[in-house]
Tab-separated table of C-alpha atoms and ligand atoms in Angstrom:
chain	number	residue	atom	x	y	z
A	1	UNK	CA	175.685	292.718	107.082
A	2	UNK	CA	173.050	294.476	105.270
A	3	UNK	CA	169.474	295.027	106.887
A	4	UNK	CA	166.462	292.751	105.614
A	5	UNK	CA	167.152	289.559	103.390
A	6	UNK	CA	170.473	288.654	103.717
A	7	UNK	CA	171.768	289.897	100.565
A	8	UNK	CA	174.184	292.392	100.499
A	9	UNK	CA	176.117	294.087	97.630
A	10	UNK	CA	179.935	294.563	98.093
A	11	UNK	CA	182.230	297.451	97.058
A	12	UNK	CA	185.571	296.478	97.836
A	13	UNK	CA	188.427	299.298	96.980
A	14	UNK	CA	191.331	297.272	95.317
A	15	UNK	CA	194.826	299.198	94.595
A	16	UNK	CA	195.964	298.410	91.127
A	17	UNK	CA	199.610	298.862	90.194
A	18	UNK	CA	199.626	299.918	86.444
A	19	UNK	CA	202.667	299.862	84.557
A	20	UNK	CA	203.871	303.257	82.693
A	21	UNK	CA	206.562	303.337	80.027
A	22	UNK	CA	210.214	302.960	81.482
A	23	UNK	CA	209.083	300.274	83.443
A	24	UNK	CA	207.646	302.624	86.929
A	25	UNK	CA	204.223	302.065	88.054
A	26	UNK	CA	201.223	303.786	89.474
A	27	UNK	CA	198.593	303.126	91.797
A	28	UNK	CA	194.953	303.391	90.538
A	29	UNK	CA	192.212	302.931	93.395
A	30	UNK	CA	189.342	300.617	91.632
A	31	UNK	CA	186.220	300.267	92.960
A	32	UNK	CA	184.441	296.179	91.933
A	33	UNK	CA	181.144	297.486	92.416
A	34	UNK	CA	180.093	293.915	91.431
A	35	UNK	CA	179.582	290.829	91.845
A	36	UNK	CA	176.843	291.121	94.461
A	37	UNK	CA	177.553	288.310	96.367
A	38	UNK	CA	174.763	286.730	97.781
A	39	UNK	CA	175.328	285.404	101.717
A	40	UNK	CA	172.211	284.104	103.395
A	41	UNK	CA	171.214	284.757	107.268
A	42	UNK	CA	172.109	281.646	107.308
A	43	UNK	CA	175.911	282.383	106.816
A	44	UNK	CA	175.343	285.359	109.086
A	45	UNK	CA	178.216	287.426	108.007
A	46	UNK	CA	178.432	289.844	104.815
A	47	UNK	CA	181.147	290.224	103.137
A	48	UNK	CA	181.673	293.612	103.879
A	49	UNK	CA	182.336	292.683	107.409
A	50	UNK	CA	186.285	292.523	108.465
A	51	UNK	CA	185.456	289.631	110.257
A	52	UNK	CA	187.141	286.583	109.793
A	53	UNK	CA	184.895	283.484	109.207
A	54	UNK	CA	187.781	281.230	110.031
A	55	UNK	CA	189.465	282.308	113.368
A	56	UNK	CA	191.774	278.848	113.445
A	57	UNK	CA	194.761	280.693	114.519
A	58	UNK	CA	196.802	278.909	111.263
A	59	UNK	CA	199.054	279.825	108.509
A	60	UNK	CA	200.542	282.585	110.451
A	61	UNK	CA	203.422	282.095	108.017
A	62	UNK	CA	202.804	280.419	104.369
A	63	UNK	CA	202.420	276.728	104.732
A	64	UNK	CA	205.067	274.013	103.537
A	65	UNK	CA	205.277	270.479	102.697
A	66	UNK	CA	203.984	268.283	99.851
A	67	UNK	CA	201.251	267.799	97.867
A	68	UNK	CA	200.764	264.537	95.241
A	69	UNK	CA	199.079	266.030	92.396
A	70	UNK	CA	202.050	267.758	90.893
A	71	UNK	CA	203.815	264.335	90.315
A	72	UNK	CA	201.429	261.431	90.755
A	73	UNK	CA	197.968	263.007	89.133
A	74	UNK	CA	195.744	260.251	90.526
A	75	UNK	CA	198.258	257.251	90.908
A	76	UNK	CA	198.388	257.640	94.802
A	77	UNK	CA	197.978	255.174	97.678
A	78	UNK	CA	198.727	254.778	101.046
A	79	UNK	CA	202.440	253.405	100.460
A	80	UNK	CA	203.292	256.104	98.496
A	81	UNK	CA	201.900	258.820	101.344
A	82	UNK	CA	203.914	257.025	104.145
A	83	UNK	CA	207.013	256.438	101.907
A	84	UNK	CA	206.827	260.348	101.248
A	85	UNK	CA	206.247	260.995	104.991
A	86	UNK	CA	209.081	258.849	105.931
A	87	UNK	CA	211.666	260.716	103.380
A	88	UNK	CA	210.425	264.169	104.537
A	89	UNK	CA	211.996	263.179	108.113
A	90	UNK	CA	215.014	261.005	106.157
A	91	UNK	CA	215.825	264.223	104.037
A	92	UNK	CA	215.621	266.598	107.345
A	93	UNK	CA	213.024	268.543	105.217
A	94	UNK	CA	210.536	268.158	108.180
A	95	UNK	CA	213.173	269.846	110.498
A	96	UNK	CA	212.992	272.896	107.559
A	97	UNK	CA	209.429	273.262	107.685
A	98	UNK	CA	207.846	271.054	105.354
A	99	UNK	CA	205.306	269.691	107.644
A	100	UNK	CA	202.138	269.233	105.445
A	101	UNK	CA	201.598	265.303	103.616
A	102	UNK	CA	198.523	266.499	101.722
A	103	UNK	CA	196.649	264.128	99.632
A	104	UNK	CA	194.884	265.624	96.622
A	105	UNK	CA	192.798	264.003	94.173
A	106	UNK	CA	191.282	260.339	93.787
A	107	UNK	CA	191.717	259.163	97.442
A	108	UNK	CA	188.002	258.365	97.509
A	109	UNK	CA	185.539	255.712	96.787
A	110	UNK	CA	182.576	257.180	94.090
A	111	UNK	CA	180.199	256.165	96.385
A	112	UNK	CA	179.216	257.211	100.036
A	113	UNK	CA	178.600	254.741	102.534
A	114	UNK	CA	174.547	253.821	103.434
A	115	UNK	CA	174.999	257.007	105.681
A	116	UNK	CA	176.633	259.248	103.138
A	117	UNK	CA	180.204	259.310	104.262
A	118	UNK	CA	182.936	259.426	102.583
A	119	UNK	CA	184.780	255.916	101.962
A	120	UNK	CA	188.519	255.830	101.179
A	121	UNK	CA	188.943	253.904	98.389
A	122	UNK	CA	189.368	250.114	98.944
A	123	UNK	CA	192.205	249.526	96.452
A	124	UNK	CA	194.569	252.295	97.128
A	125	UNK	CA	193.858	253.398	100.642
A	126	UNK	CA	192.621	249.865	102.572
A	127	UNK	CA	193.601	250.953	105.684
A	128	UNK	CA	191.725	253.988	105.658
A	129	UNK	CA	192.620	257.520	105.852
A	130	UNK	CA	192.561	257.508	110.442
A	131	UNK	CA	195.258	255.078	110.207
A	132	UNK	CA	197.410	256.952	107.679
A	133	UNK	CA	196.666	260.312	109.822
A	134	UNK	CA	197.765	258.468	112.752
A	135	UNK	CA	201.382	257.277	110.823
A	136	UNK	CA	202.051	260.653	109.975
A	137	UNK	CA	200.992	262.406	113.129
A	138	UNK	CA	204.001	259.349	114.630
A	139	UNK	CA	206.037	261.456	112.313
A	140	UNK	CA	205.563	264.842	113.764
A	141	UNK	CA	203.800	265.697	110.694
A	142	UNK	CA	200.095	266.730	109.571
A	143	UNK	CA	197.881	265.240	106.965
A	144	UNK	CA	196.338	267.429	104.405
A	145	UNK	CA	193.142	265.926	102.293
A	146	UNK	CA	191.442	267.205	99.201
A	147	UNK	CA	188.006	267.724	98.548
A	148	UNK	CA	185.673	269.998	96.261
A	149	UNK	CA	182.755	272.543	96.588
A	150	UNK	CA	181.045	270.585	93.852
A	151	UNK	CA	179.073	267.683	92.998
A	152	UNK	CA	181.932	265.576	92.215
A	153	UNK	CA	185.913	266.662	92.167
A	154	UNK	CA	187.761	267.157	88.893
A	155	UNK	CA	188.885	263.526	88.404
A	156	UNK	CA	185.115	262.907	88.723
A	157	UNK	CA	186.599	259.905	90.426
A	158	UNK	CA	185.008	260.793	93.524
A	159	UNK	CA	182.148	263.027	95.234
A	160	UNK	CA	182.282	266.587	96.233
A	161	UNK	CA	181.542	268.089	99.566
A	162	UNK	CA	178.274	270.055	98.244
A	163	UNK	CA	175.705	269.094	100.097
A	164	UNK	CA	177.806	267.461	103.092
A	165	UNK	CA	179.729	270.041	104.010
A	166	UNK	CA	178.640	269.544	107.764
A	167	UNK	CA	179.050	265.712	107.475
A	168	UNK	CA	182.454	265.736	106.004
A	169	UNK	CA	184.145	268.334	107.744
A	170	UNK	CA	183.085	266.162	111.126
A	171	UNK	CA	184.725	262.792	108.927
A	172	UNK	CA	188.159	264.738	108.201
A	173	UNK	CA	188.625	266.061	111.835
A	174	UNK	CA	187.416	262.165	113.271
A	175	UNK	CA	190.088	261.071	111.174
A	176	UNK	CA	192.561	263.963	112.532
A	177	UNK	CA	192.934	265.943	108.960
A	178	UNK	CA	195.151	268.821	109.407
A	179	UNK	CA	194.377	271.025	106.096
A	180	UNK	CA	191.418	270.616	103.701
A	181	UNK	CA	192.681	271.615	100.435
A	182	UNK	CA	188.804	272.612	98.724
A	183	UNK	CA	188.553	272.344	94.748
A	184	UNK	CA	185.786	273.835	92.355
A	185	UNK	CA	184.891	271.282	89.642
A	186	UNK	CA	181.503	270.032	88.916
A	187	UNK	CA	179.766	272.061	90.910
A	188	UNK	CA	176.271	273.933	90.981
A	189	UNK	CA	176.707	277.010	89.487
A	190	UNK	CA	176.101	279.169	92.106
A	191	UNK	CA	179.399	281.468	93.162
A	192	UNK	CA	182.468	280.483	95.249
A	193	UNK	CA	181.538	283.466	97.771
A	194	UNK	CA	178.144	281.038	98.768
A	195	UNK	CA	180.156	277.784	98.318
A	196	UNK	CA	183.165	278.288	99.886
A	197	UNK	CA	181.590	279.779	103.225
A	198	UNK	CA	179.610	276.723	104.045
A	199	UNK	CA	182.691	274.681	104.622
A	200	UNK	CA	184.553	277.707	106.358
A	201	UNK	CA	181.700	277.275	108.618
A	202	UNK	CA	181.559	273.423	108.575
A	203	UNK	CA	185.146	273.476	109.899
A	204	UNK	CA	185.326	275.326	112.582
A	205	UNK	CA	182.222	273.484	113.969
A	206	UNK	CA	183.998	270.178	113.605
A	207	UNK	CA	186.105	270.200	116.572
A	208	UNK	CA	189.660	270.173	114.661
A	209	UNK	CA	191.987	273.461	113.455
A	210	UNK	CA	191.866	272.590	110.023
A	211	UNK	CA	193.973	274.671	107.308
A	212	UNK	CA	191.366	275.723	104.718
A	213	UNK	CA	193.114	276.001	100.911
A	214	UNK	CA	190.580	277.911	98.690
A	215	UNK	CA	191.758	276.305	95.184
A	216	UNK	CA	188.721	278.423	93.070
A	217	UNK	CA	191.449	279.472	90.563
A	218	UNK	CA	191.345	282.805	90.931
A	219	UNK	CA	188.440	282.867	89.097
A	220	UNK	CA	186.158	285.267	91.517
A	221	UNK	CA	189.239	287.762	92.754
A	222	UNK	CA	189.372	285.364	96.086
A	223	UNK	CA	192.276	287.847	97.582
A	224	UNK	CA	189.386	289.998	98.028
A	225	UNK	CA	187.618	287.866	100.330
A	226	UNK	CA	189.238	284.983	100.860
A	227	UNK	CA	191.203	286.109	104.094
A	228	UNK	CA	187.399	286.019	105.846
A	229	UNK	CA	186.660	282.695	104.379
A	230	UNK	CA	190.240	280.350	103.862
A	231	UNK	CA	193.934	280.080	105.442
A	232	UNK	CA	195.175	280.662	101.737
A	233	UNK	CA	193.446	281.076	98.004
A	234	UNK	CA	194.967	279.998	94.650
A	235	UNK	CA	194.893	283.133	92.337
A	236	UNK	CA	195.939	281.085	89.102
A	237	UNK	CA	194.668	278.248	87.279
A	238	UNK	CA	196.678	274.822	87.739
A	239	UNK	CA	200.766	275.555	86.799
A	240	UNK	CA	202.531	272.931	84.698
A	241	UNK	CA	206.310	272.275	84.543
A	242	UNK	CA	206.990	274.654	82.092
A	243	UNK	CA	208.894	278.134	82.672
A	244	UNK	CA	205.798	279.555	80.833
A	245	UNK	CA	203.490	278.467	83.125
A	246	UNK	CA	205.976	279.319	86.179
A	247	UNK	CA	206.602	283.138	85.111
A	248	UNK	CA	202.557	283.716	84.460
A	249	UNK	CA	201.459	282.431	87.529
A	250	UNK	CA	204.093	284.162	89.695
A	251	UNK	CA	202.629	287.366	87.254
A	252	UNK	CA	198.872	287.074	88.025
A	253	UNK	CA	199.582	286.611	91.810
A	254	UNK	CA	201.770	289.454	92.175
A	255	UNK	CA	198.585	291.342	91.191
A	256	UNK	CA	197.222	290.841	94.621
A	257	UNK	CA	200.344	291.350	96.659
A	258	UNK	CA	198.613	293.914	99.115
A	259	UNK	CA	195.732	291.756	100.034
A	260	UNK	CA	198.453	288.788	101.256
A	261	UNK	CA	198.878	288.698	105.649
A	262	UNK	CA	199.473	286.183	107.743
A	263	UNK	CA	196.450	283.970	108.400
A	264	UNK	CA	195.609	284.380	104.667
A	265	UNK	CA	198.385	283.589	102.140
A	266	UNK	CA	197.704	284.374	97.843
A	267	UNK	CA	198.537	280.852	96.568
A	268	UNK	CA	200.237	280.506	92.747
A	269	UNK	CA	199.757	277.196	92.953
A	270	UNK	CA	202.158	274.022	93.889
A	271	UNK	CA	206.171	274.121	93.066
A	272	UNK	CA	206.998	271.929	90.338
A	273	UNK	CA	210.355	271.852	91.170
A	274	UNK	CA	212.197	268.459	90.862
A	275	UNK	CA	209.839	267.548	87.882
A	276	UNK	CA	211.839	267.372	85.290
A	277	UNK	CA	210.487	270.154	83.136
A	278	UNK	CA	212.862	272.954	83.731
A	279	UNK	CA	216.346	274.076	84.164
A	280	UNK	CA	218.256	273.908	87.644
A	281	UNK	CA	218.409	277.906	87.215
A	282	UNK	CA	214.737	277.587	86.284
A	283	UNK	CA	213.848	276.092	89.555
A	284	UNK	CA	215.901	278.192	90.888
A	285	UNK	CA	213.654	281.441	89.982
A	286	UNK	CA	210.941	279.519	90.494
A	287	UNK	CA	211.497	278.759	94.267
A	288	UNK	CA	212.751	282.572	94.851
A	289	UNK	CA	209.799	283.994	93.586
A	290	UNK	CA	207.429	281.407	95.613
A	291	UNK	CA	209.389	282.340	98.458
A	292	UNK	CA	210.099	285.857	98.107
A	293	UNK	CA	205.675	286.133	97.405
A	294	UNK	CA	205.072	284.271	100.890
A	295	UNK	CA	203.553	281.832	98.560
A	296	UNK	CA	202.427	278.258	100.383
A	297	UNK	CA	206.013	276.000	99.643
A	298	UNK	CA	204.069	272.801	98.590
A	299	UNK	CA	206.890	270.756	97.143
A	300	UNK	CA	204.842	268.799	94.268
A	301	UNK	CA	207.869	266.001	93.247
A	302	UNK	CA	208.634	262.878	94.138
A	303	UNK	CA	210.590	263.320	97.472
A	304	UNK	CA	211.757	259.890	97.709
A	305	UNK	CA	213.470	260.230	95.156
A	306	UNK	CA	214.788	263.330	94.247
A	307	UNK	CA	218.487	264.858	92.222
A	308	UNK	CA	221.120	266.146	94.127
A	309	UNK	CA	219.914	269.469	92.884
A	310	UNK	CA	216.327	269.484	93.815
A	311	UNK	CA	217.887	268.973	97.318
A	312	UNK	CA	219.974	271.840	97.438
A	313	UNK	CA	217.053	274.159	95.637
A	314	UNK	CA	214.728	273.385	98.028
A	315	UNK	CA	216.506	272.913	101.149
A	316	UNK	CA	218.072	276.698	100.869
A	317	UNK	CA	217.629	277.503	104.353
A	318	UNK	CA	217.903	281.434	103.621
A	319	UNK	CA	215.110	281.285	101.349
A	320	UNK	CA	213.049	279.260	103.300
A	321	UNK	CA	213.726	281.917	106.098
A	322	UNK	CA	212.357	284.713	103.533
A	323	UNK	CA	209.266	283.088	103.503
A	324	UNK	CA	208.691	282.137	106.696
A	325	UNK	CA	209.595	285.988	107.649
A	326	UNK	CA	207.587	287.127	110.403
A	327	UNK	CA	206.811	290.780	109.225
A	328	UNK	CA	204.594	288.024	106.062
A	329	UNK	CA	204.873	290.973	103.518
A	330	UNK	CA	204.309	289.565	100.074
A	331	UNK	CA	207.152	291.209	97.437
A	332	UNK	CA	206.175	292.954	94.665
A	333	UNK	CA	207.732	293.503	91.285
A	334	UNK	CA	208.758	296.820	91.969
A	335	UNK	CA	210.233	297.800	88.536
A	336	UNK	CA	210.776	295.612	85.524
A	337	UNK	CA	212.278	296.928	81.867
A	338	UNK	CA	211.638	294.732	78.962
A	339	UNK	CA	212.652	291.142	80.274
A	340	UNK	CA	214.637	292.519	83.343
A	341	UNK	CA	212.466	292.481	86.531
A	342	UNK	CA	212.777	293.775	90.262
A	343	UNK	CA	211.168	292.285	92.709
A	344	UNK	CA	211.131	293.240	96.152
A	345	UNK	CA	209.430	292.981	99.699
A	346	UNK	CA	210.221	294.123	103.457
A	347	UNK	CA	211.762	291.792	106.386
A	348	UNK	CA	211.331	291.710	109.733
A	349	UNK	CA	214.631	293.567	111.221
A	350	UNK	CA	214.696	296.687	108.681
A	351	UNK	CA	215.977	294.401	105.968
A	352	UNK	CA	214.717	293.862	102.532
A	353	UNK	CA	214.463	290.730	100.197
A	354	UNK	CA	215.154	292.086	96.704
A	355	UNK	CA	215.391	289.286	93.389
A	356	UNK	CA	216.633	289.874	90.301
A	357	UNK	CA	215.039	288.151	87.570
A	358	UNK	CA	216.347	287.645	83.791
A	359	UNK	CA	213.558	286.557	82.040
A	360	UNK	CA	215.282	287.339	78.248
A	361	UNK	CA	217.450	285.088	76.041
A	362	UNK	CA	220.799	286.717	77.227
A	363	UNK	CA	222.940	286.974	79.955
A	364	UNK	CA	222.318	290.649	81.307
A	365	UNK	CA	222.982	293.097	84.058
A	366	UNK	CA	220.452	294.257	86.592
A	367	UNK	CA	220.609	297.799	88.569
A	368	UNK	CA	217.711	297.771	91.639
A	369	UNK	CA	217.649	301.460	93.022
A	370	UNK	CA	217.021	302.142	96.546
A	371	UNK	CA	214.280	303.967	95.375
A	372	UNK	CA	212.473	301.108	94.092
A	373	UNK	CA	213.032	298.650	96.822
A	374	UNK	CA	212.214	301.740	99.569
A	375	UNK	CA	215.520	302.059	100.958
A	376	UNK	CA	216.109	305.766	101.648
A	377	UNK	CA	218.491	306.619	98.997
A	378	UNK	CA	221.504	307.456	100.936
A	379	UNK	CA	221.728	304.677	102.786
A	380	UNK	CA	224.962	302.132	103.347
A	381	UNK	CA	223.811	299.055	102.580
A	382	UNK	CA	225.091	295.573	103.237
A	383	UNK	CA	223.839	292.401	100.908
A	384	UNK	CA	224.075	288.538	101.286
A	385	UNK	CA	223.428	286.548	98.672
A	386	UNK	CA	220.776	284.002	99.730
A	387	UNK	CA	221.925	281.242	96.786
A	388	UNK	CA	225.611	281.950	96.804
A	389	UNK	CA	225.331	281.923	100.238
A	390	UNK	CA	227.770	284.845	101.121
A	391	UNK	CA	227.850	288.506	102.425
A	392	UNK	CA	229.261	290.560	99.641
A	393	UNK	CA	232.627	292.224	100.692
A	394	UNK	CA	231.256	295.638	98.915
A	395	UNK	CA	228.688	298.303	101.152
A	396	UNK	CA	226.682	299.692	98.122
A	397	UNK	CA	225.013	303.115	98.409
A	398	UNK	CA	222.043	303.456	96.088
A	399	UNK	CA	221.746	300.561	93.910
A	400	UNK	CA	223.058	297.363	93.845
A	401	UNK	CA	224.021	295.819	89.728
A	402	UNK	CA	224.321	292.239	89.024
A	403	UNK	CA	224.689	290.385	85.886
A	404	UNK	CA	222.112	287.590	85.545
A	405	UNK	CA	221.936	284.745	83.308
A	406	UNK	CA	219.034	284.223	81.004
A	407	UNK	CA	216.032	282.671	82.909
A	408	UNK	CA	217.958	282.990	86.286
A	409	UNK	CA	218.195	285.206	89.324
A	410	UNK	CA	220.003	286.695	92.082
A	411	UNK	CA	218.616	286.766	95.647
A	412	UNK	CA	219.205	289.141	98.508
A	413	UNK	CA	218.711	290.059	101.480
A	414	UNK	CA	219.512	293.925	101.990
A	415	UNK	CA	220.117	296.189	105.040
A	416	UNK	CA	221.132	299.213	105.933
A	417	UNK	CA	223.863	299.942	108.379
A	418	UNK	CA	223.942	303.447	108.050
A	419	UNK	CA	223.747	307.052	106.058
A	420	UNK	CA	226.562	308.139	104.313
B	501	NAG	C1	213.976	258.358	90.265
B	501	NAG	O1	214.158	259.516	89.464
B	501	NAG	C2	214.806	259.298	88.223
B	501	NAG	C3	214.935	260.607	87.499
B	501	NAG	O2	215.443	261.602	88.342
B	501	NAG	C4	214.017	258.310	87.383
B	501	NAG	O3	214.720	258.031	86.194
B	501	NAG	C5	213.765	257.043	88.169
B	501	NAG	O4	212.900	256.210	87.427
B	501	NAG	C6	213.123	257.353	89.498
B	501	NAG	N1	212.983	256.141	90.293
B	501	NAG	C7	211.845	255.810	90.863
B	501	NAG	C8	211.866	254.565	91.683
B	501	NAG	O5	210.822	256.462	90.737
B	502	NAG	C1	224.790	303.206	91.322
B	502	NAG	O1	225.284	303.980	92.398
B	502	NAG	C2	226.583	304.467	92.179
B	502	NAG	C3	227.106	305.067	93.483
B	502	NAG	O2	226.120	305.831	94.128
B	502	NAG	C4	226.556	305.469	91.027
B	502	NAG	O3	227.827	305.987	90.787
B	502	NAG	C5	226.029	304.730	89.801
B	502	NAG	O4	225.869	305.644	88.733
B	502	NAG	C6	224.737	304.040	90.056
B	502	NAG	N1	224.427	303.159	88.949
B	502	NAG	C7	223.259	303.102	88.367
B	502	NAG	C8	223.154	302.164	87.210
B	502	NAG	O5	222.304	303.748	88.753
C-alpha cells in the first residue's frame, strides 16, 4: 500500500512469450507501468500487495458444472434449474465433478424491494431463489447466481450490484449461493480494479464461502490481479458456438498461462459443447484445450437432453482428471508451425499432458519434441492416449508423431520411465 491517499501506482512485470519464425518462442519481461489503479483506504489493500483479498479457501482446482447462458440466453426458470440439477445426478456427471448449477442472466425482478433487495422474478422463479438453493443443496450440489458490477446487468433486465454490494452479497449467502458469477455491463465508468474489490470484500463479510467469477472480459489484463480479488477471471469476451470463436479464445487465454494457480483459475469462457454449432472432433479440441488450460469446465448445453456424443466428450474421465490435476499448471502452446500446434503442461507424478492440435484444412502429422514439452531429451517415454483411451504399445525416445485430422486432436498423457 502506498503512503498518504490511498492511491497507488502499479508496475506489475508480465512474461510475454513472443513467437519467432519456425514456430519457437521467446520470453520478453514487460513492465505495464500503467493503469494506475486507484484503491481507496477504504479497500485497504494496494494492488501491489501479494495479498489475497479473497482467502475463501475455493477453486483449488478449476471449477465444473453448468451454467444457462450458453443455451437458454434469458429463457430460464426454476423448472429448468431443478430439471438440470436432477440430470447432472441422472447422468453421474455430479459423481465426475460437475457440481456447480449456476444461474446467469435474467433471474431477477427490475425492481428492488421497499428495502432495496433483490427480488427473484415472480414469473420464472416464484418460489424464490432459498428454495431452489435448498433443492440443489438435497442434491449434493451448489448453486451459482449471476450478478454485475454495474448499474444494471447486460440483459438490462435486471439491476446490478453497484451500490449494494454489501446488501446483496448478505441476500446470496441468506439464500445459501455457492458462486457469484460478477458481470460488467452498464456500469459507472470507473475501472474493474475499484469495482470488482468492493464485492471481493462484500463476500467474505457475508458469512458464506462464495466462489467469486470475475467475468470483466479481459478487458483490464485481470490475470494480473485478479488472483487477489476473484476465484477465477474471464480473459476473453463472450465465445459463441463457432470453431472461430473456440480457437481465439483458447488463443488470448493462453497468453496468461503463468499467472493461472490454484485458488485463481484464467477463464476462456463457458464450453459450448453439445450446442450444435460444431463438429464431434470440434468439441473434441475444444474440451482438451479447456481442460488441458485448467480452464473452469462450465458445461453451457442443455444437459437434459443431450447426444450420445456430448456424453462421451464430456464425461472423458482422463481429461477431466487433467484438469482437476493437483500440481494446477495451466499448458501452454509450446510450439506451433503454420496450423499445427503443441500444446503442453506438467502433471502431478512427473508426467506431462501434451495435445496435438490440427487447426488446417488437411489431415496432417504432428512431431512434439521432448524439448518442447521439457522432457529431458533422452528420456524413455510411455504415452496413453486420453480419447482413445489406451497406453500405446511403443516407448518413444524424443518425440512422439501423430497424424491428426483437420480441426481435431490427439491427447496425452506422457511419462518417463527411464534414460536410454
Ligand atoms: C433435444 O435435442 C434435440 C437435438 O439434439 C432437439 O431436436 C430436441 O428438440 C431437443 N428436445 C428438447 C425437449 O429440448
Ligand atoms: C523422432 O525420434 C526418432 C528416434 O529418436 C528419430 O529417429 C526421428 O528422426 C525423430 N523424428 C522427428 C520428426 O524429429
Amino acid at each position: 500500500m502506498g503512503s498518504g491517499g490511498g492511491r497507488v501506482a502499479v508496475e506489475e512485470v508480465v512474461r510475454v512469450r513472443v513467437r519467432m519464425v519456425g514456430g519457437w518462442y521467446c520470453w520478453l519481461l514487460v513492465l505495464l507501468a500503467s493503469p494506475t489503479f486507484t484503491f481507496g483506504n477504504r479497500i485497504g489493500i494496494g494492488i501491489g500487495s501479494r495479498r489475497s483479498l479473497l482467502p475463501n479457501g475455493l477453486a483449488l482446482t478449476p471449477p465444473m458444472g453448468w451454467n444457462s447462458w450458453n443455451h437458454f440466453n434469458c429463457k430460464i426458470d426454476e423448472k429448468i434449474i431443478k430439471e438440470t440439477a436432477d440430470a447432472l445426478v441422472s447422468t453421474g456427471l455430479s459423481k465426475l465433478g460437475y457440481t456447480y448449477v449456476n444461474i446467469d442472466d435474467c433471474w431477477a425482478e427490475i425492481a428492488r424491494d421497499d428495502k432495496g433487495n433483490l427480488v427473484p422474478k415472480k414469473t420464472t422463479f416464484p418460489s424464490g431463489i432459498k428454495s431452489l438453493a435448498d433443492y440443489v443443496h438435497s442434491k449434493g450440489l451448489k448453486l451459482g447466481i449471476y450478478s454485475d458490477a454495474g448499474y444494471f446487468t447486460c440483459s438490462k433486465t435486471m439491476p446490478g450490484s453497484l451500490g449494494h454490494e454489501e446488501q446483496d452479497a448478505k441476500t446470496f449467502a441468506s439464500w445459501g449461493i455457492d458462486y457469484l458469477k460478477y458481470d460488467n455491463c452498464n456500469n459507472d465508468g470507473t475501472k474493474p480494479t475499484v469495482r470488482y474489490p468492493i464485492m471481493t470484500r462484500a463476500l467474505m463479510k457475508s458469512g458464506r464461502d462464495i466462489f467469486f467469477s470475475l467475468c470483466e472480459w479481459g478487458d483490464m489484463h485481470p490475470a494480473l490481479w485478479g488472483a487477489k480479488v476473484g476465484n477465477s477471471w474471464r480473459t476473453t469476451n463472450d465465445i459463441s458456438d463457432t470453431w472461430e470463436s473456440m480457437v481465439s479464445r483458447a488463443d488470448m487465454n493462453e497468453f496468461y498461462a503463468d499467472l493461472a494457480r490454484p485458488g485463481g483459475w484464467n477463464d476462456p469462457d463457458m464450453l459450448e459443447v453439445g450446442n450444435g454449432g460444431m463438429t464431434k472432433d470440434e468439441y473434441i479440441v475444444h474440451f482438451s484445450i479447456w481442460a488441458i488450460s485448467k480452464a473452469p469446465l462450465l458445461l453451457g448445453c442443455d444437459v437434459r437432453n443431450m447426444t450420445k456424443e456430448t456424453v462421451e466428450i464430456i464425461t472423458n474421465k482422463e481429461v477431466i482428471a487433467v484438469n482437476q490435476d493437483g500440481l494446477g499448471v495451466q499448458a501452454k502452446k509450446v510450439r506451433s508451425e503454420g496450423d499445427q500446434e503443441i500444446w503442453a503442461g506438467p502433471l502431478t507424478g512427473y508426467r506431462f499432458a501434451v495435445l496435438l492440435v490440427n487447426r488446417g484444412p488437411l489431415r496432417n502429422s504432428i512431431t512434439a519434441e521432448w524439448d518442447d514439452i521439457g522432457i529431458p531429451p533422452k528420456s524413455i517415454v510411455k504415452a496413453r492416449d486420453l480419447w482413445e483411451h489406451k497406453t500405446l504399445n511403443t516407448q518413444f525416445v524424443g518425440n512422439l508423431t501423430a497424424s491428426v485430422d483437420s480441426h481435431a486432436c490427439k491427447m496425452y498423457i506422457l511419462k518417463p520411465v527411464s534414460s536410454s
